[in-house]
Short mmCIF file of C-alpha atoms in Angstrom, two decimals:
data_model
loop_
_atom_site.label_atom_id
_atom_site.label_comp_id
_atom_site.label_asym_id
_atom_site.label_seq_id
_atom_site.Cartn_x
_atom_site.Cartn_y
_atom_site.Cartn_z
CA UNK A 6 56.09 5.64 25.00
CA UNK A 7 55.36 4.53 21.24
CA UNK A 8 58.84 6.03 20.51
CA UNK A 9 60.72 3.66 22.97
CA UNK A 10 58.54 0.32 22.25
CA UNK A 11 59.81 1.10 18.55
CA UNK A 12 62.79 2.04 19.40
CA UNK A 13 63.20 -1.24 21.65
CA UNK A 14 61.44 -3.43 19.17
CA UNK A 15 63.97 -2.26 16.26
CA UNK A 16 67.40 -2.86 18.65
CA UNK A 17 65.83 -5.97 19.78
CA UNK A 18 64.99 -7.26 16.32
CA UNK A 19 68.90 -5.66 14.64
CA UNK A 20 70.90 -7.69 17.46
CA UNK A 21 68.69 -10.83 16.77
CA UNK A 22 69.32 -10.64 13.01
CA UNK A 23 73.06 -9.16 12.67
CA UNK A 24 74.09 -11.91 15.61
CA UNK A 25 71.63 -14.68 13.92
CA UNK A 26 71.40 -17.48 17.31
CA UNK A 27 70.22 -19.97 14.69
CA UNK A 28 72.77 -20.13 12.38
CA UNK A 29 75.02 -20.29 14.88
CA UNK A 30 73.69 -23.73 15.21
CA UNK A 31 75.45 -25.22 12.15
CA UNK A 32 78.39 -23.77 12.35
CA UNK A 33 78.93 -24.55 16.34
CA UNK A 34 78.06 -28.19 15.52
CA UNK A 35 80.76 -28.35 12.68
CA UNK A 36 83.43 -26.97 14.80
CA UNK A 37 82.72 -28.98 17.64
CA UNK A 38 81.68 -32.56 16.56
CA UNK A 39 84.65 -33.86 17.65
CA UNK A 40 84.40 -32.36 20.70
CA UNK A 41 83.17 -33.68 24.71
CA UNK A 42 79.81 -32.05 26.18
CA UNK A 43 82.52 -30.60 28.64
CA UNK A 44 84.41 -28.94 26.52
CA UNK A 45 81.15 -27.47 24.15
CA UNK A 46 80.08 -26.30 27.43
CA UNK A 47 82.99 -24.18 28.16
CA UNK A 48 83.16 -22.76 24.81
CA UNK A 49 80.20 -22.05 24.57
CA UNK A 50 80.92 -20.22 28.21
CA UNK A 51 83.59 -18.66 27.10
CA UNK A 52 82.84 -17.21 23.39
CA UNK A 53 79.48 -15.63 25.12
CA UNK A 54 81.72 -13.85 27.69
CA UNK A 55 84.23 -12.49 25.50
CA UNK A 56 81.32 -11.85 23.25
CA UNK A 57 79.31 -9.73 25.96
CA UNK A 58 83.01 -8.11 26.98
CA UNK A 59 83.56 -6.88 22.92
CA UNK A 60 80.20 -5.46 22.65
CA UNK A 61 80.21 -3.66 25.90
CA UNK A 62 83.76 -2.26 25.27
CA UNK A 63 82.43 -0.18 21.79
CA UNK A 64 79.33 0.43 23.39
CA UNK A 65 81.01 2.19 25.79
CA UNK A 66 84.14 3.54 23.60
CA UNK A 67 82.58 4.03 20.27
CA UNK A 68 80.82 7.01 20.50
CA UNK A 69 84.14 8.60 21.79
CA UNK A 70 86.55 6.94 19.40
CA UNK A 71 84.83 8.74 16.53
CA UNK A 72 84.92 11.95 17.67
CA UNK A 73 88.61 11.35 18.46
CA UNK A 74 88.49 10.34 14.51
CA UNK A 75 86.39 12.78 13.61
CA UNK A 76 83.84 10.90 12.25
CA UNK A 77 80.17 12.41 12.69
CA UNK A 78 77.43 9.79 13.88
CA UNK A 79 75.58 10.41 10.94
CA UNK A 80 78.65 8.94 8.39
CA UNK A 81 78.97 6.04 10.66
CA UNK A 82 74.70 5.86 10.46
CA UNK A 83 75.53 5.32 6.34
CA UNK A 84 78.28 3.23 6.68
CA UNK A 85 77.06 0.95 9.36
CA UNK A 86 73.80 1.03 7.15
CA UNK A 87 75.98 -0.12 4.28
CA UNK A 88 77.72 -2.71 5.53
CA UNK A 89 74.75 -3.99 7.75
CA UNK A 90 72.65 -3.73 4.26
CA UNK A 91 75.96 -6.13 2.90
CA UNK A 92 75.46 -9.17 5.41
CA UNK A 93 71.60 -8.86 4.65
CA UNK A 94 72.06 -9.74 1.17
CA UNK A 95 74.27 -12.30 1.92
CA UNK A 96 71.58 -14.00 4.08
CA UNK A 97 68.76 -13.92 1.79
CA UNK A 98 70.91 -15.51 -0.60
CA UNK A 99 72.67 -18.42 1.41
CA UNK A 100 76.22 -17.20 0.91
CA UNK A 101 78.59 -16.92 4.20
CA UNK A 102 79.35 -13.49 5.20
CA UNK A 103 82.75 -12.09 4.28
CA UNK A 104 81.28 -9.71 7.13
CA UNK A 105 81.21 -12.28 9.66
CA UNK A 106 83.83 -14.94 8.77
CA UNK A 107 85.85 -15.49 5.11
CA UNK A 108 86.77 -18.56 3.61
CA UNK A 109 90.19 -18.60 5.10
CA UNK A 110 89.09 -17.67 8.52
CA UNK A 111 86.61 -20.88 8.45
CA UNK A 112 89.26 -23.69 7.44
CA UNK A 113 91.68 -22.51 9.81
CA UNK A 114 88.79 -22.43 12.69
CA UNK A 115 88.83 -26.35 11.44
CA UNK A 116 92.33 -26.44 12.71
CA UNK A 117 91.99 -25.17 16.17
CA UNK A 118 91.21 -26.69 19.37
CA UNK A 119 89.22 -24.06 21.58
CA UNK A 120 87.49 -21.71 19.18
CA UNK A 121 85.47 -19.77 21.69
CA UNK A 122 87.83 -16.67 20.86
CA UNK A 123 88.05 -17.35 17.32
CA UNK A 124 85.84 -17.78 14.94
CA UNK A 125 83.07 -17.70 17.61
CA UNK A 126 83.00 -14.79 19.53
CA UNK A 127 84.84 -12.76 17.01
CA UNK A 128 83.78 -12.39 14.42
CA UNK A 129 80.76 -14.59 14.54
CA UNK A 130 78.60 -13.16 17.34
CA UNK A 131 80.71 -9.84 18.32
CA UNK A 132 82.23 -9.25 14.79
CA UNK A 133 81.84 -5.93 12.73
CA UNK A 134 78.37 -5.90 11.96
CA UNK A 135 77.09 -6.20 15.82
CA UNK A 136 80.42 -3.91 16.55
CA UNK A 137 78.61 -1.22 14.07
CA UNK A 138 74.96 -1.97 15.23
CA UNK A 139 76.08 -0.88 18.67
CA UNK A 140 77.74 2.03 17.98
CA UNK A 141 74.60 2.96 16.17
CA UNK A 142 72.15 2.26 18.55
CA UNK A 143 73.97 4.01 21.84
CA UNK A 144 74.57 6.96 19.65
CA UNK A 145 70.83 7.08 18.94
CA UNK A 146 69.93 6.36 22.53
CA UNK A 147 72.66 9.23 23.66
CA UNK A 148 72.06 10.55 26.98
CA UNK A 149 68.51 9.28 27.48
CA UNK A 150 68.81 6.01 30.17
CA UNK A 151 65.29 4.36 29.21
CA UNK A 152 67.06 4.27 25.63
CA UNK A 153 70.09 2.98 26.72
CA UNK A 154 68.49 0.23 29.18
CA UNK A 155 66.56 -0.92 25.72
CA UNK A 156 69.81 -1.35 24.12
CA UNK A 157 71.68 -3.05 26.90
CA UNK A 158 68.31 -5.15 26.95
CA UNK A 159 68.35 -6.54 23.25
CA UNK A 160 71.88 -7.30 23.28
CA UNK A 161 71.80 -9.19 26.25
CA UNK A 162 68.26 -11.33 24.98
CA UNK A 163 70.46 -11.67 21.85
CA UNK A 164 73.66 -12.89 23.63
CA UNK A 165 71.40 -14.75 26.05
CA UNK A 166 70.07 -16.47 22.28
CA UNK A 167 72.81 -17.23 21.21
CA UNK A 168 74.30 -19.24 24.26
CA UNK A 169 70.48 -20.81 24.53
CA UNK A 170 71.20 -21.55 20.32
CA UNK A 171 74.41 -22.90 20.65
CA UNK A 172 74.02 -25.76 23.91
CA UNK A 173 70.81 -26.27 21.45
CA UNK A 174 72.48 -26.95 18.31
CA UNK A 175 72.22 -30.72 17.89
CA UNK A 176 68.44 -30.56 19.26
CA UNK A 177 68.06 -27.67 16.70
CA UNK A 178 69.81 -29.37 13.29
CA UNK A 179 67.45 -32.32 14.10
CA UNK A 180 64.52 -30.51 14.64
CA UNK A 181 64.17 -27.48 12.02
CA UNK A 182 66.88 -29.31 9.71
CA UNK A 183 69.69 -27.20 7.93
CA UNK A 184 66.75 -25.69 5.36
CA UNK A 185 64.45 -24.85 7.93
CA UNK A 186 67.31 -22.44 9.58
CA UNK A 187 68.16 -21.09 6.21
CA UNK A 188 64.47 -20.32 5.64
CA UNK A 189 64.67 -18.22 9.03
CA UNK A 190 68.14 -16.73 7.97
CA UNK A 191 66.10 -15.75 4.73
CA UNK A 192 63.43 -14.42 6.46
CA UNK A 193 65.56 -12.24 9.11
CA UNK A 194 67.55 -10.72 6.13
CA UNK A 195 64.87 -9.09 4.92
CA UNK A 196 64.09 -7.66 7.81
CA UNK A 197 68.03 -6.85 8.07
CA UNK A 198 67.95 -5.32 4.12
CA UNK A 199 65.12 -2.93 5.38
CA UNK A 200 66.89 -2.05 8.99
CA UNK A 201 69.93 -1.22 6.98
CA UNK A 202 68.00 0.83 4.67
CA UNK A 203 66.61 3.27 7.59
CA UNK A 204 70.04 3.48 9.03
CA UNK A 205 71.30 5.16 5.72
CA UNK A 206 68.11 7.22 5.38
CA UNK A 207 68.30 8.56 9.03
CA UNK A 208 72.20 9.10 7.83
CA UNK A 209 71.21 11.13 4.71
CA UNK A 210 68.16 13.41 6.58
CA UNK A 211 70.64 14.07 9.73
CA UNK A 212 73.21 14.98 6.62
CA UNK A 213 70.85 17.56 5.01
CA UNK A 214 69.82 19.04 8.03
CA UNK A 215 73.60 19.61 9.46
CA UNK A 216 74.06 20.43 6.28
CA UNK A 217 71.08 23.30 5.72
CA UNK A 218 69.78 21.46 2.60
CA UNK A 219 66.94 21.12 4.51
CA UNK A 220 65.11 23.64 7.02
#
């Protein structure tokens, strides 16, 4: 039992951080200002569907496709770490997340009319980082379905965040203001930084073992 509270505590806590429902706030608000309630309403819909649709697809898949690649679950535990260990460090310092969304990707979001597909479901809530955390977290769940129900849990309170965040956004902005929500950003990228961290170490120690370096 202590094993799957941590183990549910840590997915829950990952999804919250790498898919970040309060900074979503900001960014939803500057893409949609000019926007009706109606239509906010329907992107918001929308980008949590195909969201939700993304993430179950590599949950699913991703196991699979790396053994079709032949990439052992304990490279993608370092990599994932890696990159995961990358968007952290952006957070704590402020700077947007090549990770999530470049420079490019954010002025032409400016441009379009519905961006429920782009820039917010990919690659703002479903983009690589949440892609890898999944893969990561049903390949540590594996066969076990208490495991797997915690995972399937935390992304859907995380998704279910995010949609909450989002038709919240104005109510949000006025009531934490844009440096209380980088404060929490600051303070979930630590968190992030040290999730990351464990990722690579499990990576290494499941390395060593395969490996007989350690017995």
């Amino acid at each position: 039992m202590p094993t799957f509270v941590t183990f549910t505590i840590s997915a829950f806590v990952t999804f919250l951080t790498i898919i970040d429902p309060v900074g979503l706030a900001p960014v939803f608000v500057g893409l949609t200002s000019h926007l009706s309630s109606t239509q906010r309403r329907a992107i918001i819909a929308r980008a949590t569907i195909i969201s939700a649709i993304i993430i179950a697809f590599f949950a699913i898949v991703g196991r699979l496709l790396l053994e079709r690649l032949g990439i052992s679950l304990y490279a993608f535990n370092i990599a994932g770490g890696i990159l995961l260990f990358m968007v952290a460090i952006d957070m704590l310092f402020g700077r947007p997340s090549g990770a999530r969304e470049t420079k490019e990707e954010e002025e032409e979001a400016m441009t379009r009319e519905d961006i429920s597909v782009f820039p917010l479901a990919i690659p703002l809530i479903a983009g690589p980082g949440t892609i890898a955390t999944t893969i990561l977290y049903v390949g540590q769940a594996s066969a076990q379905p208490i495991l797997l129900l915690a995972v399937t849990c935390a992304i859907v309170s995380a998704l279910a965040l995010a949609w909450i965040a989002m038709r919240s956004s104005s109510w949000i902005i006025q009531r934490v203001g844009r440096t209380g929500i980088m404060v929490f950003s600051r303070i979930l990228g630590i968190l992030l930084a040290a999730l990351a961290i464990q990722f690579v170490l499990n990576g290494v120690t499941t390395f060593a073992h395969t490996s007989g370096f350690l017995k």
